[in-house]
CSV table of C-alpha atoms and ligand atoms in Angstrom, one decimal:
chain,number,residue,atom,x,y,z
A,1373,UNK,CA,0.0,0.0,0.0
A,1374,UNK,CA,2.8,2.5,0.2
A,1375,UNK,CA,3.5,4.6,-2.6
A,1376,UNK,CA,7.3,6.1,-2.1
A,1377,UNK,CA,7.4,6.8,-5.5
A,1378,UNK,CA,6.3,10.2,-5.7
A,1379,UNK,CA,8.3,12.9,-7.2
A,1380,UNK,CA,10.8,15.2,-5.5
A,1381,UNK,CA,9.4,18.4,-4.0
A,1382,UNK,CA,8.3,20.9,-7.0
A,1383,UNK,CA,8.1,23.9,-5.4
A,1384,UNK,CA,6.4,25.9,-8.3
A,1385,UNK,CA,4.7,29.3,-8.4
A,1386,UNK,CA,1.5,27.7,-9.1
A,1387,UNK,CA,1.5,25.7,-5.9
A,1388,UNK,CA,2.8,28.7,-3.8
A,1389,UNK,CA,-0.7,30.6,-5.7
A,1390,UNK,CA,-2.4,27.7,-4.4
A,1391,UNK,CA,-1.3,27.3,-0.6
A,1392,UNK,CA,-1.5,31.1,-0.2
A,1393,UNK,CA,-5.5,31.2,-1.6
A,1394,UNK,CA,-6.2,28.1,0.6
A,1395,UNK,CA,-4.3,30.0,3.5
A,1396,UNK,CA,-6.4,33.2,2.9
A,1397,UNK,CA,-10.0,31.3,2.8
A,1398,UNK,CA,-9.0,29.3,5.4
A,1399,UNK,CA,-8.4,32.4,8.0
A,1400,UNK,CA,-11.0,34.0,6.6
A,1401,UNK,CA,-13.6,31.0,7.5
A,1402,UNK,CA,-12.1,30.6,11.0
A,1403,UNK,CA,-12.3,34.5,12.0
A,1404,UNK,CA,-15.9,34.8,10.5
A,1405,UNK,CA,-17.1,31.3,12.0
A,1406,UNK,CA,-15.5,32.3,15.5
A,1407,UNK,CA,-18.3,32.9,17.7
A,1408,UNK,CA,-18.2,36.4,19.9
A,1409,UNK,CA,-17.5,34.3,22.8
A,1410,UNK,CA,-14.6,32.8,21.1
A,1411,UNK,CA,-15.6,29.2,20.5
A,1412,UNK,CA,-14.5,27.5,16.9
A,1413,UNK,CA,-17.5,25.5,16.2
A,1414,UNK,CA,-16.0,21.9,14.6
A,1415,UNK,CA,-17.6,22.0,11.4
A,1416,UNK,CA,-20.5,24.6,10.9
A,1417,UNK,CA,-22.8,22.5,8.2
A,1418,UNK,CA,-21.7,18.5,9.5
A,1419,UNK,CA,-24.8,17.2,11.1
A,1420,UNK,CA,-23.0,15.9,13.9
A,1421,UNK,CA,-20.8,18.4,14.8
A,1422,UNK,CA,-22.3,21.2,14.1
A,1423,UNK,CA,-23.4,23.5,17.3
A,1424,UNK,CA,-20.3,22.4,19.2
A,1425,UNK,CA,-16.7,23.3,20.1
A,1426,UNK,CA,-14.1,21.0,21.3
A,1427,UNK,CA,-11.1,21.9,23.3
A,1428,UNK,CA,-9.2,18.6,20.6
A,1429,UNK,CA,-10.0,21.1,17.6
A,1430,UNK,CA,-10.0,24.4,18.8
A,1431,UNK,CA,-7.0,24.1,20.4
A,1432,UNK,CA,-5.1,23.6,17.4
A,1433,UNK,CA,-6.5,26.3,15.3
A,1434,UNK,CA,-5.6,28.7,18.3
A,1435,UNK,CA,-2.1,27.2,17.8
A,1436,UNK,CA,-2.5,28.1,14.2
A,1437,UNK,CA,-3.8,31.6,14.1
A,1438,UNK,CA,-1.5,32.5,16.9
A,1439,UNK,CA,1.2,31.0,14.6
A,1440,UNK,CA,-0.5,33.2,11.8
A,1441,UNK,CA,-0.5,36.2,13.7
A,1442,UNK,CA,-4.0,36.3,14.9
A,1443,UNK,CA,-3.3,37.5,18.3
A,1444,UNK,CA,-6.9,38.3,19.0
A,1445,UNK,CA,-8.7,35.1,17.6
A,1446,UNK,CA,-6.5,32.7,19.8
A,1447,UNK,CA,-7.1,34.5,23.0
A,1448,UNK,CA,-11.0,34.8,21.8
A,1449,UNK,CA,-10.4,31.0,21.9
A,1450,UNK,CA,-8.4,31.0,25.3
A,1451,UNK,CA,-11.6,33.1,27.1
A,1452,UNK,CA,-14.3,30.5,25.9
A,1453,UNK,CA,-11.7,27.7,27.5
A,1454,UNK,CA,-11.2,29.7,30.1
A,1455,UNK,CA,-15.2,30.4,31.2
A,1456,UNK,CA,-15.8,27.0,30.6
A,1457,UNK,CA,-13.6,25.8,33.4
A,1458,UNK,CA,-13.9,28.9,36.0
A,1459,UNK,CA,-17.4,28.5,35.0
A,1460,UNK,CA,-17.3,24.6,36.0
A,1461,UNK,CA,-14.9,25.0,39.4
A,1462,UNK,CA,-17.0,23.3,42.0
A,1463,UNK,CA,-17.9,20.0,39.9
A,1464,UNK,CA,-14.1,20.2,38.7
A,1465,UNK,CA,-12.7,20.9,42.1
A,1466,UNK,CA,-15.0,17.9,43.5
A,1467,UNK,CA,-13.5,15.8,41.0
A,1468,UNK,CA,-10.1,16.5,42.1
A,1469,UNK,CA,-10.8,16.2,45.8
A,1470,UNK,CA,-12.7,12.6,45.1
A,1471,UNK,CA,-10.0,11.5,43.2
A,1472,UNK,CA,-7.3,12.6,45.6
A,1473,UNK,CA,-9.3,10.7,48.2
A,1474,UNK,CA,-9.3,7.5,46.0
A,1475,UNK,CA,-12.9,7.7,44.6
A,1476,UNK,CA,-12.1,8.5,41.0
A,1477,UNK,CA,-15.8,9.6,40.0
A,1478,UNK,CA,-17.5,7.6,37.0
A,1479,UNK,CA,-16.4,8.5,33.6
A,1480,UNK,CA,-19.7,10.3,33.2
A,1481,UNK,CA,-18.9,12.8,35.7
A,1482,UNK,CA,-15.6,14.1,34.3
A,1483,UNK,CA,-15.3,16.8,31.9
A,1484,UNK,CA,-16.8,16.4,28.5
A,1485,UNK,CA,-14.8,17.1,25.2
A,1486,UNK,CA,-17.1,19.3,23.4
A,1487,UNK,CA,-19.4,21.8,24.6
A,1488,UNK,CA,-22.1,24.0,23.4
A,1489,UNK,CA,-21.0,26.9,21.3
A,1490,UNK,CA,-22.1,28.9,24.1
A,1491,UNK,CA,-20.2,26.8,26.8
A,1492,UNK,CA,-22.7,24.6,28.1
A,1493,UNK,CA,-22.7,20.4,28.0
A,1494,UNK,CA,-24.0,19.2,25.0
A,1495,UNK,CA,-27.4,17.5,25.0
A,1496,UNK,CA,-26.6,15.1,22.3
A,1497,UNK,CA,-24.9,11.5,23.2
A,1498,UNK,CA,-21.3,11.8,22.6
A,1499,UNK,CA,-18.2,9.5,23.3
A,1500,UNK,CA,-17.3,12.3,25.7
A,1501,UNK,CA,-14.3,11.4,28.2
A,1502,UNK,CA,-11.4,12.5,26.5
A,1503,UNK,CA,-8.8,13.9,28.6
A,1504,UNK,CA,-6.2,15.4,25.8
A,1505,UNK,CA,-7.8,18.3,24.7
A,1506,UNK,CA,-7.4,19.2,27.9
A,1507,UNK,CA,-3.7,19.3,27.9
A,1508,UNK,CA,-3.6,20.9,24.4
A,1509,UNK,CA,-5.3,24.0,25.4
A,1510,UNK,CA,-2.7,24.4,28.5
A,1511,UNK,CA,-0.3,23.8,25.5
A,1512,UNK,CA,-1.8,25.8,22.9
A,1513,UNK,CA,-1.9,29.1,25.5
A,1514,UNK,CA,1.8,28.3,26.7
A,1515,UNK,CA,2.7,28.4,23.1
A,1516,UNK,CA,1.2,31.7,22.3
A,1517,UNK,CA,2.0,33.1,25.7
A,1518,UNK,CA,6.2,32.4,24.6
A,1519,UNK,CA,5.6,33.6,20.8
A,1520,UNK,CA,4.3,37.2,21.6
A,1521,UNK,CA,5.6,37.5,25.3
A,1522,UNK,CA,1.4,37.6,26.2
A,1523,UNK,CA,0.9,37.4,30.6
A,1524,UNK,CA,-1.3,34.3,31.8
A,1525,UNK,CA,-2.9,36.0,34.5
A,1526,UNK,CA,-6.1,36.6,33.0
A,1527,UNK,CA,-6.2,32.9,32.2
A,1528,UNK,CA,-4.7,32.4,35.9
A,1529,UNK,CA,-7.6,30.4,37.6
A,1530,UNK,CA,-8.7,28.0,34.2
A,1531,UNK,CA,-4.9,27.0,33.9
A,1532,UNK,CA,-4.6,26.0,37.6
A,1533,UNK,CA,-7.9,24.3,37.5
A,1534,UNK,CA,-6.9,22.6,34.2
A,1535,UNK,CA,-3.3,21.7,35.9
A,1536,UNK,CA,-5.2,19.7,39.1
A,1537,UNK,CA,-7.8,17.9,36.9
A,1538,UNK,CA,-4.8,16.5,34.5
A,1539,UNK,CA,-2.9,15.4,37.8
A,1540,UNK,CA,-5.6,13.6,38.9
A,1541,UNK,CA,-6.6,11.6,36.0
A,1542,UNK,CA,-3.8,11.5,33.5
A,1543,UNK,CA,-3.9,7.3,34.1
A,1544,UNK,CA,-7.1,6.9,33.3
A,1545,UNK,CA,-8.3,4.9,30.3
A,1546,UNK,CA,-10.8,7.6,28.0
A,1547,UNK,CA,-11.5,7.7,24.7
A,1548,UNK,CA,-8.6,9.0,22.5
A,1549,UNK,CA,-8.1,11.6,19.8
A,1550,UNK,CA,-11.0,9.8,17.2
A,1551,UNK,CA,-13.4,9.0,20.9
A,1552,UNK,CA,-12.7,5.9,20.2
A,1553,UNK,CA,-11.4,2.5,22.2
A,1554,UNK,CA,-12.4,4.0,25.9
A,1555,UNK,CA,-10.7,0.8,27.7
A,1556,UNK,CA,-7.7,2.0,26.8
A,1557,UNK,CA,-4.7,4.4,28.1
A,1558,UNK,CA,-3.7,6.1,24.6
A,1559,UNK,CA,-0.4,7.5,23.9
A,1560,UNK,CA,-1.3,10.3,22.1
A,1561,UNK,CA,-3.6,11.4,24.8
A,1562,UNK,CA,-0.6,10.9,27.4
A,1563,UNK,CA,1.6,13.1,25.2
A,1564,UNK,CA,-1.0,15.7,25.1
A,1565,UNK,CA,-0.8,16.0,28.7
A,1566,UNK,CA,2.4,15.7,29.2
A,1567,UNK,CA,3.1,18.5,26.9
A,1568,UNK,CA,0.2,20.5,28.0
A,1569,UNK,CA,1.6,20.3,31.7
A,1570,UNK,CA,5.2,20.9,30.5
A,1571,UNK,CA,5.0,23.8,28.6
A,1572,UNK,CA,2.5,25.7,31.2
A,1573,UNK,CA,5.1,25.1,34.1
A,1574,UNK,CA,8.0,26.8,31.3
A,1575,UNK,CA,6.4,30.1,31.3
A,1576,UNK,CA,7.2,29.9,35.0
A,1577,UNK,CA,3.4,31.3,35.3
A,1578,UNK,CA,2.4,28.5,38.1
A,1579,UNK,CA,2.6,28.8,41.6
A,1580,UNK,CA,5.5,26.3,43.1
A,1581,UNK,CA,3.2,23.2,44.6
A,1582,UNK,CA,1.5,23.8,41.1
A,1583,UNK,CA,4.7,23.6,39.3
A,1584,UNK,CA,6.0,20.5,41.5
A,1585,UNK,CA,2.6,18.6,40.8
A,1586,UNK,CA,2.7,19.2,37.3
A,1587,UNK,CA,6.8,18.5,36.6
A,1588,UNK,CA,6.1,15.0,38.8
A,1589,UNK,CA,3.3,14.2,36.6
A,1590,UNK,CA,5.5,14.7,33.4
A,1591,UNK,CA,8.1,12.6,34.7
A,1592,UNK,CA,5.2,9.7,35.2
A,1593,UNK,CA,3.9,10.2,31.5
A,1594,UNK,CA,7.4,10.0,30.2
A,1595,UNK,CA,8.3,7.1,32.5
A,1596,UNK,CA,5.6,5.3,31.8
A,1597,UNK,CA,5.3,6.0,27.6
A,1598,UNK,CA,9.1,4.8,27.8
A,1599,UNK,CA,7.9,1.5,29.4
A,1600,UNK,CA,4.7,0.7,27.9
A,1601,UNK,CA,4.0,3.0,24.8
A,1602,UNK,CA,7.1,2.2,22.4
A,1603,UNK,CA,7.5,-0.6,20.3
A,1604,UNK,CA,9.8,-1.3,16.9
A,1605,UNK,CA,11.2,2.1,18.0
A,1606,UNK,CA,7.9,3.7,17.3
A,1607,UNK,CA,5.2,5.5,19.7
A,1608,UNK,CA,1.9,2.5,19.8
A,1609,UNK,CA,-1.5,3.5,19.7
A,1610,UNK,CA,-2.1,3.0,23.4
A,1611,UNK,CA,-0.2,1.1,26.3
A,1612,UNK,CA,0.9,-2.2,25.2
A,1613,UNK,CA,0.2,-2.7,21.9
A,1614,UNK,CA,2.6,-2.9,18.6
A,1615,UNK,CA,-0.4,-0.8,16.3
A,1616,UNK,CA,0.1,2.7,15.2
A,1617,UNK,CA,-1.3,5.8,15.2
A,1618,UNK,CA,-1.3,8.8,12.8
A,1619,UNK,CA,-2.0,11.2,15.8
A,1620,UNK,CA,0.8,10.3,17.4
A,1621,UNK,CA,2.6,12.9,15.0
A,1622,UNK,CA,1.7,15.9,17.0
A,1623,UNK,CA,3.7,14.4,20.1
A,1624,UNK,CA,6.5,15.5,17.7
A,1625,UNK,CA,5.6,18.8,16.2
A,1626,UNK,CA,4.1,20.6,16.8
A,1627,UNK,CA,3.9,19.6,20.6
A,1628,UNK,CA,7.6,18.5,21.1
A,1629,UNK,CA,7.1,15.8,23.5
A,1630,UNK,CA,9.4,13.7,21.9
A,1631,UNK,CA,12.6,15.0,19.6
A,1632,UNK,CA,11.9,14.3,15.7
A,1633,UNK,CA,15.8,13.4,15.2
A,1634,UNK,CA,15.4,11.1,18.5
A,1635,UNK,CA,15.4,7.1,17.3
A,1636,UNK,CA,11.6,7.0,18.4
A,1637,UNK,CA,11.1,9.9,17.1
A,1638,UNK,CA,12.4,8.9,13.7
A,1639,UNK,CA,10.9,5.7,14.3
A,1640,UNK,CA,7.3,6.9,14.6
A,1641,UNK,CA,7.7,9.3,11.5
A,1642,UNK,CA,8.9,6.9,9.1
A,1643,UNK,CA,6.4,3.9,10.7
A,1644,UNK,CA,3.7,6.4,9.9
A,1645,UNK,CA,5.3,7.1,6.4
A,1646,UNK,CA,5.2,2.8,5.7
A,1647,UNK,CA,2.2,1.7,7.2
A,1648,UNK,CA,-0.5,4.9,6.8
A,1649,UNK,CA,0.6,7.2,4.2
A,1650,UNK,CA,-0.5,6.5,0.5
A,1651,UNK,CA,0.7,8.6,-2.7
A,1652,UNK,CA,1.0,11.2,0.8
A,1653,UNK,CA,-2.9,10.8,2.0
A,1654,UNK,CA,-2.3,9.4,5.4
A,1655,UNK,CA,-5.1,7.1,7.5
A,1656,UNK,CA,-5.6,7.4,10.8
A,1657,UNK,CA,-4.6,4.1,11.9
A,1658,UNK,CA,-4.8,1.0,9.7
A,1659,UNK,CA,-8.6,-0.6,11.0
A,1660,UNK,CA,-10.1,2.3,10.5
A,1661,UNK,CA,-13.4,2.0,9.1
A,1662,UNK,CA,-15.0,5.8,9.9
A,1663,UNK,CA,-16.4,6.8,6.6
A,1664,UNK,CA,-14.7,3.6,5.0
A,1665,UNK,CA,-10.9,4.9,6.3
A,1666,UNK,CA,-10.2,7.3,4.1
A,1667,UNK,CA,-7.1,9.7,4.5
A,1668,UNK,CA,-7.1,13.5,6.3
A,1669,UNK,CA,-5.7,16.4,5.1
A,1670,UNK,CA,-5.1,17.2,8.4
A,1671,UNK,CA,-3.0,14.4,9.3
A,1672,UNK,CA,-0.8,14.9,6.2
A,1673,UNK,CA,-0.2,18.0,7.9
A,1674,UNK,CA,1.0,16.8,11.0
A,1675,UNK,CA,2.9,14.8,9.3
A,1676,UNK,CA,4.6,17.7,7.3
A,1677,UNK,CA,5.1,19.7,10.7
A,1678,UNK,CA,6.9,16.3,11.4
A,1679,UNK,CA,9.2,16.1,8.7
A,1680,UNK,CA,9.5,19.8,9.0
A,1681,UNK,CA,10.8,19.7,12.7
A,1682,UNK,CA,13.3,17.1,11.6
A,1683,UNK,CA,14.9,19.6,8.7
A,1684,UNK,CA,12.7,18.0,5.8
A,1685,UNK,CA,11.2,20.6,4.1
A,1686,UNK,CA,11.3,19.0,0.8
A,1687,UNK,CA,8.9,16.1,2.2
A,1688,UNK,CA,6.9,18.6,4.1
A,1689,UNK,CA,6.4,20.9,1.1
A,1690,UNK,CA,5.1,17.5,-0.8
A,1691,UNK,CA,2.2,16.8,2.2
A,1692,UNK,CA,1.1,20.5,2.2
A,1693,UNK,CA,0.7,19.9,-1.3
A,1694,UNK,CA,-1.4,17.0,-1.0
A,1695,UNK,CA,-3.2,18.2,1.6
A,1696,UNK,CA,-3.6,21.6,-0.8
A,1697,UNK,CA,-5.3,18.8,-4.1
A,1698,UNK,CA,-8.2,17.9,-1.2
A,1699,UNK,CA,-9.7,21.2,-1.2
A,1700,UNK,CA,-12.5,21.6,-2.9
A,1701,UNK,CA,-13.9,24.0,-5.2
A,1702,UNK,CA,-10.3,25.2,-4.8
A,1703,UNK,CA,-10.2,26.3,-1.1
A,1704,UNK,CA,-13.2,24.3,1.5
A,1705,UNK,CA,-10.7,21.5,3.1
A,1706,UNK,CA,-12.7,18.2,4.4
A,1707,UNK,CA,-12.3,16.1,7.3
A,1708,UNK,CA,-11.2,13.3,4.9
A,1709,UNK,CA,-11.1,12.5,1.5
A,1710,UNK,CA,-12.7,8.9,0.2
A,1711,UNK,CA,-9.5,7.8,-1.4
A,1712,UNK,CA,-7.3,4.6,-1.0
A,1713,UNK,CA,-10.5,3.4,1.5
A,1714,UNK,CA,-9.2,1.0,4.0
A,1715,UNK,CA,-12.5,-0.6,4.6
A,1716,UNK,CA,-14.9,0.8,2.0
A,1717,UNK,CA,-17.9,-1.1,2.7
A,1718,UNK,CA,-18.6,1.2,5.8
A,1719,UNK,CA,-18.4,4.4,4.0
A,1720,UNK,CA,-22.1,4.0,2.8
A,1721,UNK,CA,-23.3,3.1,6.8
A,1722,UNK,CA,-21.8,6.5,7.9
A,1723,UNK,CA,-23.3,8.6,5.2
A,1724,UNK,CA,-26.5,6.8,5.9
A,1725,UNK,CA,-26.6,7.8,9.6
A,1726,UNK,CA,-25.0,11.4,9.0
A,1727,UNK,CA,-24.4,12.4,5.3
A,1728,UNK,CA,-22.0,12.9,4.0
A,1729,UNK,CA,-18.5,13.2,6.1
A,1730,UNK,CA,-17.6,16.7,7.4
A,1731,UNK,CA,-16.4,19.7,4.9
A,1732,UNK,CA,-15.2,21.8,5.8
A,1733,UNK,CA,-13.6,21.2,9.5
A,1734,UNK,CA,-12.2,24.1,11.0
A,1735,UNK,CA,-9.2,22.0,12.1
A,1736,UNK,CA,-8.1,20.7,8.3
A,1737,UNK,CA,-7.8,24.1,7.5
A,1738,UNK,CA,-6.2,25.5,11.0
A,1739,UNK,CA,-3.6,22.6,10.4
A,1740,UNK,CA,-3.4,23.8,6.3
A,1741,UNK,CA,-2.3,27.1,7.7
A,1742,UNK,CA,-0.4,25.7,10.3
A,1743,UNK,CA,2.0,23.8,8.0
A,1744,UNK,CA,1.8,26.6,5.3
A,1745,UNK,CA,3.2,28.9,8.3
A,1746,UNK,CA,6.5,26.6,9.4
A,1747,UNK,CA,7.3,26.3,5.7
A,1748,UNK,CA,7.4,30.2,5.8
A,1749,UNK,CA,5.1,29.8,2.7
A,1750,UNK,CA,2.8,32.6,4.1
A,1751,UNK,CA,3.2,36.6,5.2
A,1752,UNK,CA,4.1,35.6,8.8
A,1753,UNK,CA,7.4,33.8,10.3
A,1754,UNK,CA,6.5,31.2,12.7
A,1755,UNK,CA,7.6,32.1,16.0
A,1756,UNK,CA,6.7,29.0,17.6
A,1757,UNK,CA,8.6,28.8,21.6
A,1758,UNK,CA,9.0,25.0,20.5
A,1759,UNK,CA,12.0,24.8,22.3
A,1760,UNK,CA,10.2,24.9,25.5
A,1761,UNK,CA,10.6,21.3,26.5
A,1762,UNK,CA,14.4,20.6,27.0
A,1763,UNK,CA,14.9,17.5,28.9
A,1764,UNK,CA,14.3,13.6,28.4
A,1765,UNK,CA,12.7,14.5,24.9
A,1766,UNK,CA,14.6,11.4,23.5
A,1767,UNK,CA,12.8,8.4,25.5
B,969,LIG,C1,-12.8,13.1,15.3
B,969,LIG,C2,-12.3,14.0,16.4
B,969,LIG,C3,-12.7,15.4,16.2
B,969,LIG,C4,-14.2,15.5,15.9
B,969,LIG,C5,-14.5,17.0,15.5
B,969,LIG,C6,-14.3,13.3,15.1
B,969,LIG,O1,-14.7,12.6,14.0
B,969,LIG,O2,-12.6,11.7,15.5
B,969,LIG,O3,-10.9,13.9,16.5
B,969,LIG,O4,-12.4,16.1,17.4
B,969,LIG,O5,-14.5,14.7,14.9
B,969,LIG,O6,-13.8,17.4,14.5
């Protein structure tokens, strides 16, 4: 199924003309689908995403419009996170004390991953413990707090609510990035954390028991990711398992958990390049059957930021540029395209029960620009404070 035949990066005018139109529309749909109160909604017209914001998505496209240069728009973003925690304190600081206690509180009762555009829990079933997103937005604002030298205070109280809720439940099985496999402790989701945790105590914003809890709690993640979470010198999927997983990328870059030149980090971008990229589309992980399996733009560009952070620009340029021949009608980016289907006889169940699959999602085109941006392709140098996380980034 892989497809290393591709030619060399062509770095033509043409495709510059396209990547800066896509990079246009796509800041242009974010800003004007950015609700007052900051929220990204997910995908404005999917039927089941539509009316909601999660912290997974919207996280990222803060990274990417801060990245951009959209000061405003991220910390828009930051204040909905931010009022949805402060606004949440007594059910989150009851969590923490039950959990401290050794009553971890049913799944139910933790935090949801998506929320009303407005804030509020969703009234719609959803697959909703996730605990990542949670550590992206710490992540995310740490980022953007380094790049443009921004204070934390007015985010003071969400961050150290955020910071006690991921202490207290980073071991917890949930559902992962694609709210799926809930049994298990996922790797991806432990990087999130870790990285979330990590670059929050680096701004040197937390108060010290804060900064203590959350450094100890890095060294766990780390410890227990080097025991349990690498196989074949590659990241795995969850805890003690050989499979893959495309969304282990971001644990690379842009998040920095682990060092791209690093042998697991080289391990898990060129596992991801064999076993889920075709002709540069890559899958999410190889059972996938959402929508068939088909491949995200999205991931293509994590990938990219990948081979970006480890001085492949060439092969970075190549997945922006696949990721640029998904849009359609020249600019709208989808959640995936139907190509190279890894199990195509569910693609017709899934349009059945919701239509067809999202386009556009906010977070194809936040990771379009965020890709476009590293490569320097667009008006603003990225000024990313990736260097945040200095020690043990090798496993
Ligand atoms: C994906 C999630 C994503 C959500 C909203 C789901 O299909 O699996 O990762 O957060 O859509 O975009």
């Amino acid at each position: 199924m892989i497809d290393k035949s591709m030619p060399g990066s062509a770095v033509t005018s043409n495709g510059d003309a396209a990547v800066h139109s896509i990079v246009q529309a796509s800041t242009e749909l974010i800003l004007e689908q950015q609700t007052p109160g900051g929220a990204y909604p997910a995908s404005p017209s999917f039927s089941a995403y539509a009316g909601y914001c999660w912290f997974r998505d919207g996280s990222y496209i803060a990274d990417a419009m801060s990245a951009a240069g959209h000061i405003d728009s991220a910390e828009r973003f930051f204040d909905w996170c931010s009022n949805v925690l402060t606004s949440r304190s007594g059910r989150i600081r009851h969590i923490v004390a039950e959990s401290l206690a050794g009553r971890p509180p049913a799944d139910e009762q933790m935090l949801p991953t998506r929320f009303t555009l407005e804030g509020d829990d969703g009234n719609d079933e959803w697959w909703d413990f996730q605990l990542d997103g949670y550590g992206t937005w710490l992540w995310a604002l740490a980022e953007h707090s380094a790049r443009y030298g921004r204070p934390l205070e007015r985010w003071a109280e969400a961050i150290a609510l955020t910071v006690d809720y991921l202490a207290c439940s980073w071991d917890r099985p949930c559902y992962d990035w694609w709210e799926e496999a809930a049994q298990h402790v996922h790797v991806s989701t432990l990087g999130c954390i870790s990285s979330g945790l990590a670059s929050i105590v680096a701004t040197g914003h937390l108060e010290e028991t804060s900064a203590l809890r959350s450094t100890e709690t890095v060294e766990l993640i780390r410890r227990r990711v080097q025991n349990d979470g690498v196989r074949n010198t590659h990241l795995t999927k969850w805890l003690g398992t050989d499979a893959l997983d495309a969304s282990l990328l971001a644990l690379i870059a842009p998040m920095n958990f682990l060092e791209p030149v690093s042998p697991v980090g080289k391990g898990t971008v060129s596992a991801v390049e064999e076993q889920l990229t075709v002709n540069n589309g890559v899958h999410r992980y190889l059972t996938d059957s959402y929508y068939g399996g088909g491949q995200w733009p999205l991931l293509s560009c994590f990938l990219g930021l990948a081979q970006e952070a480890a001085g492949n620009r060439p092969r970075a340029r190549e997945l922006l540029d696949w990721a640029a021949s998904t849009a359609r009608g020249g600019t709208e980016l989808p959640e995936q395209v139907e190509d190279n289907l890894l199990d195509a006889e569910y693609l017709q169940p899934w349009i059945d029960r919701w239509g067809p699959s999202a386009s556009p999602l906010l977070w194809s085109h936040a990771m379009f620009i965020r890709l476009a941006t590293a490569l320097d392709i667009t008006r603003h140098t990225d000024r990313s404070a990736s260097g945040l996380q200095t020690n043990e980034k090798g496993l």
